[in-house]
Coordinates of C-alpha atoms and ligand atoms in Angstrom, one line a residue:
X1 CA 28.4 -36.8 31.8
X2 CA 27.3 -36.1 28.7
X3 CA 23.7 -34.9 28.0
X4 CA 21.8 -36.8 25.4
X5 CA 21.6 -35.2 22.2
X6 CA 17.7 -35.5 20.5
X7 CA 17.9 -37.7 17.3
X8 CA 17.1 -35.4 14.6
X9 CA 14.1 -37.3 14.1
X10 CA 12.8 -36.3 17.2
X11 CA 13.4 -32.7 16.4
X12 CA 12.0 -32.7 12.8
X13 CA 9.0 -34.1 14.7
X14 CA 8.8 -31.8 17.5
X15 CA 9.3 -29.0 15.5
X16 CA 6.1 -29.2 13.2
X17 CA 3.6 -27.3 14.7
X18 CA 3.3 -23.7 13.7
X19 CA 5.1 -20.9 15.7
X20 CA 3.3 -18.4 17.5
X21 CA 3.9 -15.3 19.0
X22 CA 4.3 -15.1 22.8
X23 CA 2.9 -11.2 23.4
X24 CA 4.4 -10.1 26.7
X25 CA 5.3 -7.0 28.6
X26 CA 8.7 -6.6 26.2
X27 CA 6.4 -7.8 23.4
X28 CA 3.8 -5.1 23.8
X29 CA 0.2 -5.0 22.9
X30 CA -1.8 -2.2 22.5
X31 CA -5.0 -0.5 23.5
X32 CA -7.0 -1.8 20.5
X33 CA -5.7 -5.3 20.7
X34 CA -8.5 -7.0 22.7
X35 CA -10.6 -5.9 19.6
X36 CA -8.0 -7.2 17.1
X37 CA -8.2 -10.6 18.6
X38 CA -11.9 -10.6 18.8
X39 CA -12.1 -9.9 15.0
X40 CA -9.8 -12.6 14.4
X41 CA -6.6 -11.5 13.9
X42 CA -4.7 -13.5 12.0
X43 CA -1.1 -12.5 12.0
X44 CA 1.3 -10.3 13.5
X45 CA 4.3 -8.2 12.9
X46 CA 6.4 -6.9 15.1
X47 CA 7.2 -2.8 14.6
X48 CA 9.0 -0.8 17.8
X49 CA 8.8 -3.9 20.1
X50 CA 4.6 -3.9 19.3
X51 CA 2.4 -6.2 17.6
X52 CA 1.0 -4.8 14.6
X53 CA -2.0 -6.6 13.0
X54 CA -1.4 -7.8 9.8
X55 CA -4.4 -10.0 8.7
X56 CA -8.0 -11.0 9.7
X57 CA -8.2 -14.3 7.7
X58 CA -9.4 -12.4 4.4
X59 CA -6.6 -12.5 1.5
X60 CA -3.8 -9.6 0.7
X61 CA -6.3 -9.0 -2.4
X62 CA -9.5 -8.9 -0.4
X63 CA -7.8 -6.2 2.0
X64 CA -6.6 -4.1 -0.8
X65 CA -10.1 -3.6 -2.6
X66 CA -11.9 -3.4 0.6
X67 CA -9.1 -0.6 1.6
X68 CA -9.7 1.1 -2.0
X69 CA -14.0 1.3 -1.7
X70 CA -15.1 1.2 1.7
X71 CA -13.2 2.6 5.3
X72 CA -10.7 0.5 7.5
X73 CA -9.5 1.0 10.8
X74 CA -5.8 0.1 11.5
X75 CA -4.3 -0.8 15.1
X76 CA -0.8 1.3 13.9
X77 CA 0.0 1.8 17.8
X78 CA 3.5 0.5 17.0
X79 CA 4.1 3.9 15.4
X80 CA 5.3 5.1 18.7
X81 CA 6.1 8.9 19.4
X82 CA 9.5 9.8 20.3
X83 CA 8.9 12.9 22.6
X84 CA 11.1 16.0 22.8
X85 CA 10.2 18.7 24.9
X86 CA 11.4 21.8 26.3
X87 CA 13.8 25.0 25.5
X88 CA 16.3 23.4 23.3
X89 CA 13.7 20.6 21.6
X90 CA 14.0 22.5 18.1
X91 CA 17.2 22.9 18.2
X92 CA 17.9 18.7 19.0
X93 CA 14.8 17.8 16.2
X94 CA 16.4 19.6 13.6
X95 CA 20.1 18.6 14.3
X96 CA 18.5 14.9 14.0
X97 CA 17.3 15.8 10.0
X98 CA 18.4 17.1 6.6
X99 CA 15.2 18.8 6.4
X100 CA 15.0 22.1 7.1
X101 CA 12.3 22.9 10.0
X102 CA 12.5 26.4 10.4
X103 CA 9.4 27.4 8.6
X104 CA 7.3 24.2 10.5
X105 CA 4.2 25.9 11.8
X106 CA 2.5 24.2 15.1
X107 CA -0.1 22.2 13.5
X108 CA 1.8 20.7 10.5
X109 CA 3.0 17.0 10.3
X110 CA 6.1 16.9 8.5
X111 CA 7.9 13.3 6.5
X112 CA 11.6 13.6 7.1
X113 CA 14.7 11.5 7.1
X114 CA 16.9 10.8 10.2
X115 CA 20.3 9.9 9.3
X116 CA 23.5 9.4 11.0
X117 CA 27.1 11.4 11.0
X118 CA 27.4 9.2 8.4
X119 CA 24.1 10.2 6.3
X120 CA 22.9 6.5 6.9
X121 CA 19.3 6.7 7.6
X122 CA 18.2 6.4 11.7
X123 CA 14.8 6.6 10.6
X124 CA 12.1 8.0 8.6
X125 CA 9.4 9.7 10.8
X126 CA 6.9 12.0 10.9
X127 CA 7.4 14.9 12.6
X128 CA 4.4 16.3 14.5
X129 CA 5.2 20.1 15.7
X130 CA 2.7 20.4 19.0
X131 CA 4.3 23.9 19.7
X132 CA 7.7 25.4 19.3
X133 CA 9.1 23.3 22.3
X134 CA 7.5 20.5 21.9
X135 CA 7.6 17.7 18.8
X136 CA 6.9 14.1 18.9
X137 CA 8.4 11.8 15.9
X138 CA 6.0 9.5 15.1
X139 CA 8.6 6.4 14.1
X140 CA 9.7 3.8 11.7
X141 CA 10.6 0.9 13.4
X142 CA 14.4 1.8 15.1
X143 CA 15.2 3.1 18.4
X144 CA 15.3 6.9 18.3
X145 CA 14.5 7.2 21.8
X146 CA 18.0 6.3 22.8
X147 CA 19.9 8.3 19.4
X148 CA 17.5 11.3 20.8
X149 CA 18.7 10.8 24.2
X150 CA 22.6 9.9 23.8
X151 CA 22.3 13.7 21.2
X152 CA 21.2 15.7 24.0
X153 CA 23.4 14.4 26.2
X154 CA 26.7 14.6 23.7
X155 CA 25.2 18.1 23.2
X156 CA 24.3 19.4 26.7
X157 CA 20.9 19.9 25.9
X158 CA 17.8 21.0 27.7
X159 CA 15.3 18.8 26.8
X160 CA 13.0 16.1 28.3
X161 CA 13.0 12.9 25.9
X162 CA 10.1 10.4 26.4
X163 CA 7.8 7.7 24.9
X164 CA 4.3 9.5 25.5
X165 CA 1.4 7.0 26.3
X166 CA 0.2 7.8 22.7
X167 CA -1.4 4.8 20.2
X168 CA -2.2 6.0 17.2
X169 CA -5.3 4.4 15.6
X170 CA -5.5 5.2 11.4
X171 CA -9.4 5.3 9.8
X172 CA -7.6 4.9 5.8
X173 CA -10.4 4.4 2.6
X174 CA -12.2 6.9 0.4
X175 CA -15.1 6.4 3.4
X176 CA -12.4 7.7 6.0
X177 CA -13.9 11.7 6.0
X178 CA -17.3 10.4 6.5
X179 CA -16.8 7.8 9.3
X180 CA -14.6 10.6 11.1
X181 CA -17.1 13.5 10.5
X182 CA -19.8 11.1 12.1
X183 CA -17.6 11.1 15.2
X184 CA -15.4 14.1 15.7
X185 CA -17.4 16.2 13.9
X186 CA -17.8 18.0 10.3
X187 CA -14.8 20.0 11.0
X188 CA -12.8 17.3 10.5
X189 CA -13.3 17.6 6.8
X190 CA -11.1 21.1 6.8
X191 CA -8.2 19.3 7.8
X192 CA -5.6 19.2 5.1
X193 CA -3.3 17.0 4.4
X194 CA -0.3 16.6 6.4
X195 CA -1.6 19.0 9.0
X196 CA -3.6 18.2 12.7
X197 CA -6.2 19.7 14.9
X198 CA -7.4 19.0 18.1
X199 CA -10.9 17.9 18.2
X200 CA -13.5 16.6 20.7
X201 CA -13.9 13.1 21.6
X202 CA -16.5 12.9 24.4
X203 CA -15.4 15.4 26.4
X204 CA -11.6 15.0 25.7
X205 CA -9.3 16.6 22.6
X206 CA -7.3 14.4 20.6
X207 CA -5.0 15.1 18.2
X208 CA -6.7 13.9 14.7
X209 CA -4.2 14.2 11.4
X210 CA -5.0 13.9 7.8
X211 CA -1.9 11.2 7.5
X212 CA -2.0 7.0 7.5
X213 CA 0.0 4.8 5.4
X214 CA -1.8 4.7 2.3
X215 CA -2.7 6.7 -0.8
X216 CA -6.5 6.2 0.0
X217 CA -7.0 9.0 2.0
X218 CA -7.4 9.0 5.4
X219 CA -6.9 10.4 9.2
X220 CA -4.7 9.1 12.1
X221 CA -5.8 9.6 15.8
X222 CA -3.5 10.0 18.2
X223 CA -4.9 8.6 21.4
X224 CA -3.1 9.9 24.1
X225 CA -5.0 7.4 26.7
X226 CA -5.0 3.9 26.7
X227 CA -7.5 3.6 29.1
X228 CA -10.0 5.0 26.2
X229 CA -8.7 3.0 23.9
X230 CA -11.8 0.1 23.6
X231 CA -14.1 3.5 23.7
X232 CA -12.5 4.8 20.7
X233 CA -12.2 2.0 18.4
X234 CA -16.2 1.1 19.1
X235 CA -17.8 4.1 18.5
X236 CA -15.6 4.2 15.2
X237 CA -16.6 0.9 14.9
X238 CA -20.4 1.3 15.3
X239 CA -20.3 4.7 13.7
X240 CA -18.8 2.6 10.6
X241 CA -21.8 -0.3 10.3
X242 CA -23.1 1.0 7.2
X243 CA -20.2 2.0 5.4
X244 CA -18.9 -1.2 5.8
X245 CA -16.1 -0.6 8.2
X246 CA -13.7 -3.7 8.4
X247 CA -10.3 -4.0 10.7
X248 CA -7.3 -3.7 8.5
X249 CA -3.8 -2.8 8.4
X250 CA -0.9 -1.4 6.2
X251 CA -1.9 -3.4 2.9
X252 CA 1.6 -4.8 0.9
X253 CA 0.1 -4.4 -2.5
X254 CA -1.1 -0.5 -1.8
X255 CA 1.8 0.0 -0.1
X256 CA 4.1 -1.0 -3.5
X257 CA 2.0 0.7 -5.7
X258 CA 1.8 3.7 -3.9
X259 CA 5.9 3.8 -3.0
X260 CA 6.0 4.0 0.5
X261 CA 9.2 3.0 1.9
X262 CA 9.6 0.5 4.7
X263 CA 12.4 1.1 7.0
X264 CA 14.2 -2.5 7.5
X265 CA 12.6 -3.3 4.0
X266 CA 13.5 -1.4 1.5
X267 CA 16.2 1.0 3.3
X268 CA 18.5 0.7 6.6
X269 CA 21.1 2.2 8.3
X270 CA 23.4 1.4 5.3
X271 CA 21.4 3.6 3.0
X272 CA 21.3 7.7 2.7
X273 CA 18.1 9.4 1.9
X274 CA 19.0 10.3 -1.6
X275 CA 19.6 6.5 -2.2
X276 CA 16.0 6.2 -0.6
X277 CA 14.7 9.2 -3.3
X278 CA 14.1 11.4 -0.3
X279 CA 16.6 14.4 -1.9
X280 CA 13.1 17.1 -1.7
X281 CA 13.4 16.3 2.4
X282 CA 17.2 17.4 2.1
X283 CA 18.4 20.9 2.9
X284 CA 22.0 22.0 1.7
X285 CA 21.8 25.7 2.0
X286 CA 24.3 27.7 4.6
X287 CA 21.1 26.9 7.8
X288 CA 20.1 25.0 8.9
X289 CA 23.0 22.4 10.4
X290 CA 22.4 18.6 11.2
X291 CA 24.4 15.7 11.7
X292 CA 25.7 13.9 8.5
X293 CA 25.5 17.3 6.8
X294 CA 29.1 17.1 4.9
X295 CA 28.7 13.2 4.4
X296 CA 25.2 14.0 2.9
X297 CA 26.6 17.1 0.9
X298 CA 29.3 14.7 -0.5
X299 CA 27.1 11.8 -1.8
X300 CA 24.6 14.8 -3.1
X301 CA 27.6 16.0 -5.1
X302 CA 28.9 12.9 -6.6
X303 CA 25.6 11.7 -6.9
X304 CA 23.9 8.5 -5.4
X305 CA 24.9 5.1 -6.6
X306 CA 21.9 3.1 -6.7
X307 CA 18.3 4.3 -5.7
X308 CA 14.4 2.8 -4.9
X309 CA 12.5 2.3 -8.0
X310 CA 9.3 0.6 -8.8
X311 CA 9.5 -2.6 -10.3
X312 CA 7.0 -4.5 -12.1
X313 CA 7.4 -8.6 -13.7
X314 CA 5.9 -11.5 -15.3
X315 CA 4.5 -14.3 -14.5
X316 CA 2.2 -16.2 -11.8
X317 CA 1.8 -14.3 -8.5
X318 CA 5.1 -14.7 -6.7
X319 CA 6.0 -16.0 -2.9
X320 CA 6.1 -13.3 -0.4
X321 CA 9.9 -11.7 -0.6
X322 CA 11.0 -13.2 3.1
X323 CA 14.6 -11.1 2.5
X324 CA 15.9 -9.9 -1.0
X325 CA 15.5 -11.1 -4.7
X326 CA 18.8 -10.3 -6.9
X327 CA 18.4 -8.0 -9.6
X328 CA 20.2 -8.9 -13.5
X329 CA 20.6 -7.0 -16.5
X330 CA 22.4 -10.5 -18.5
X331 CA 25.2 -11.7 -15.6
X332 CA 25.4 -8.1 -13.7
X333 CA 23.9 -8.1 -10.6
X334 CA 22.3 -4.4 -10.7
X335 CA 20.6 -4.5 -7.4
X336 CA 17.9 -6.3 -5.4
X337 CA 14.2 -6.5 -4.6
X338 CA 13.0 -6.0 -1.1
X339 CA 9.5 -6.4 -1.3
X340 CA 7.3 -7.9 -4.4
X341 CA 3.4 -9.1 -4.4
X342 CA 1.0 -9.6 -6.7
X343 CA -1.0 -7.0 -8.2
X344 CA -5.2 -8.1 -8.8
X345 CA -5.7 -4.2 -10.5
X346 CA -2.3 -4.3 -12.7
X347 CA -2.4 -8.2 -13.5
X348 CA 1.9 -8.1 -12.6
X349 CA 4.2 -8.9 -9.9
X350 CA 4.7 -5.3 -8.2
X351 CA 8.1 -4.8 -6.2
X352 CA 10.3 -2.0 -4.8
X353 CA 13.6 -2.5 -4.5
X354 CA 17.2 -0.6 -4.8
X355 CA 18.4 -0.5 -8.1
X356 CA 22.2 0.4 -9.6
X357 CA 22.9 3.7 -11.3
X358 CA 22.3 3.5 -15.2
X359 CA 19.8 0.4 -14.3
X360 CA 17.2 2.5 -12.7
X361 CA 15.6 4.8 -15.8
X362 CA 11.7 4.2 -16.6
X363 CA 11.4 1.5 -19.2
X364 CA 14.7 -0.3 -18.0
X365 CA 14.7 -4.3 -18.3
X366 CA 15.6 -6.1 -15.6
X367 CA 15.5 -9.9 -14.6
X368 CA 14.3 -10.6 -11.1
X369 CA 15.5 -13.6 -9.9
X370 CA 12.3 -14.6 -7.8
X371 CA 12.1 -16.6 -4.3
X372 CA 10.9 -19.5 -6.1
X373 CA 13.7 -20.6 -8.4
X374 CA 12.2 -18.6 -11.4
X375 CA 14.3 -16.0 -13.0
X376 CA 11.4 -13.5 -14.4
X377 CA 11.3 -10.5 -16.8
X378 CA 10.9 -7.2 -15.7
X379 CA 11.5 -3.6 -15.9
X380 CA 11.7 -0.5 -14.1
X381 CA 8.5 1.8 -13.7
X382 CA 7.3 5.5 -12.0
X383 CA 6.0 5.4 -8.4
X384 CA 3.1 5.6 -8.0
X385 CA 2.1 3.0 -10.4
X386 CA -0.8 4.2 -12.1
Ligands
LIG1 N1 2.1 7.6 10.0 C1 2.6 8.0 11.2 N2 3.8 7.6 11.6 C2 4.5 6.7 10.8 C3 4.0 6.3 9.6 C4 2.7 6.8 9.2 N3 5.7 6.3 11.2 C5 6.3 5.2 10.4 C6 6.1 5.3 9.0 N4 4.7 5.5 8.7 C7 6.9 6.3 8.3 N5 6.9 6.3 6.9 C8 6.1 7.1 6.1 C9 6.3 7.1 4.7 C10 5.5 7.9 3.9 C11 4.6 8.8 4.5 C12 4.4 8.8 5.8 C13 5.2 7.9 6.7 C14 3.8 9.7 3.7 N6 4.4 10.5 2.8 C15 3.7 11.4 1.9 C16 4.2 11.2 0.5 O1 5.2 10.6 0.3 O2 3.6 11.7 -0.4 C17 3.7 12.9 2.3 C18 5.0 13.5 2.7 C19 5.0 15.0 3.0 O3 4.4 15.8 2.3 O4 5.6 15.4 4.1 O5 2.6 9.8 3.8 O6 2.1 6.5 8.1 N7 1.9 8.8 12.0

């Protein structure tokens, strides 16, 4: 028997509504997101098999210069710590990246590349040291767990690998000190940048960093209890009233302007970190040794034949880049765009995106063939924009 077959009609028609998200336990929400949802989120993404907020029903713009004057607090739960503990957990951390840990002090936060025997890039974490056995890699959105896990076994190594019950909550703006001194205390203002403590939160210690996703400035806590979670977020929230905390999330337009990389977006697998401008996070002396070491060494020595750059081009605001934008200089294709908004401060398109060797100088025209049919004029400029 044959089964009928819907007329197409029928599925143009069924088809119309929007999609949503079904959250479930493989889709996994958070500790923060019954607060999320009463402030409206709007939109999701989906980063390490969690939802990550992406909008309350206020515009890209609106976000960025609320972000840029006042204090936000992010739901980034989805970056979720890879742990590695026990005797040989240095040893396994810094076979996993070109960047050389043995002067990390406990305490620090460190940016580094993952890559592959290959130099592709696994991942770009950062790399909390909690004591000399013990690290968690705070991730990108890839599976480390299991490339941490297949390592130590390939190596024979003594280490216990896990996915803590930590969701990390960022307080990003130039209000962020303020808001977090109210509640953890004036010490937290003697954090540095790139470096932790652990500081009370009613009767508990939580790991607070001077870290987050942005170039405002900022902390990220790193709740290590859900059950704490709705306690956390409201007493931030409350703490916040007059300085005009708002729920937010990693803003596109900041995030371009201030060059931080996406993994998925502008890099994957088939990239290496000097391709990704990450060459100052890349040892080559004699020590230490990690995987991809020779393939890395090679590329380094040849040189790297396209790179991230900053892009900036004319004409009205363009559509969201869904996937990439081709790149021209005349009829040469000389790269791609992976991520492009518009800018309200700089009055231009902003993108990153990878761009061929001898195309990539500062000042370098370029055509961008946009989403929307448009072929528009552009050129090549420093991160961060100014
Ligand atoms: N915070 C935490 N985990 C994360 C991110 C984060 N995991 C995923 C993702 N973001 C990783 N990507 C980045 C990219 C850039 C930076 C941090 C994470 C960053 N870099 C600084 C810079 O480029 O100036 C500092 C680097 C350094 O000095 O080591 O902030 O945001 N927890």
């Amino acid at each position: 028997m044959n089964t009928p077959v819907p007329s197409r009609k029928l599925i143009m028609t069924t088809n119309r509504s929007i999609p949503k998200l079904a959250v479930s336990r493989r889709l996994r929400s958070t500790p923060y997101t019954p607060r999320i949802e009463a402030l409206g989120v709007s939109d999701y993404s989906i980063v390490n098999h969690t939802v990550l907020p992406k909008g309350f029903g206020r515009s890209t713009q609106e976000d960025y210069w609320h972000l840029r004057e006042h204090v936000q607090l992010w739901d980034v739960s989805c970056q979720r710590q890879v742990e590695i503990k026990g005797v040989d957990a240095a040893r396994l951390v810094q076979l996993m990246t070109p960047r050389d840990l043995s002067k990390a002090k406990t305490g620090q936060c460190l940016y580094a590349p993952l890559v592959d025997e290959f130099a592709g890039m696994i991942n770009d974490p950062v790399i909390l040291k909690l004591a000399d056995d013990h690290y968690w890699l705070s991730i990108a959105d890839s599976d480390v767990l299991l490339w941490a896990k297949g390592l130590a076994l390939g190596f024979g190594l003594n280490v216990n690998i896990d996915e803590p019950d930590v969701a990390p909550l960022a307080v990003q703006g130039p209000k962020a000190e303020d808001l977090m001194a109210r509640v953890f205390g004036e010490t937290v203002r003697d954090i540095r940048f790139f470096r932790f403590s652990r500081l009370d939160f009613k009767g508990r210690e939580l790991i607070v960093a001077r870290s987050g996703y942005s170039r405002q400035g900022g902390f990220e806590i790193y709740l290590d209890d859900s059950s704490i979670g709705l306690d956390l977020w409201d007493t931030l929230w409350e703490a916040g009233s007059d300085l005009d905390v708002a729920p937010g999330s990693p803003n596109l337009i900041e995030r371009v302007e201030g060059g931080l990389l996406s993994y998925g977006n502008e890099f994957t697998r088939e990239n290496n970190p000097l391709e990704c401008g990450l060459l100052k996070y890349c040892s080559f002396a004699d020590k230490p040794d990690y995987i991809g070491k020779k393939a890395l060494h090679e590329i380094n020595q040849s040189g790297p034949v396209q790179q991230i750059r900053g892009i900036v081009f004319d004409g009205k605001s363009c559509p969201p880049c869904a996937s990439t934008w081709s790149l021209k200089s005349g009829r040469e294709s000389v790269g791609h765009i992976s991520t492009a908004i518009w800018s309200p401060r700089l009055q231009n398109n902003v993108a990153l995106g990878m761009v061929s060797a001898g195309y990539w100088r500062v000042g370098q025209e370029l055509n961008v063939e946009c989403g929307d049919g448009t072929t528009r004029e552009g050129s090549v400029v420093d991160l961060p924009m100014m």
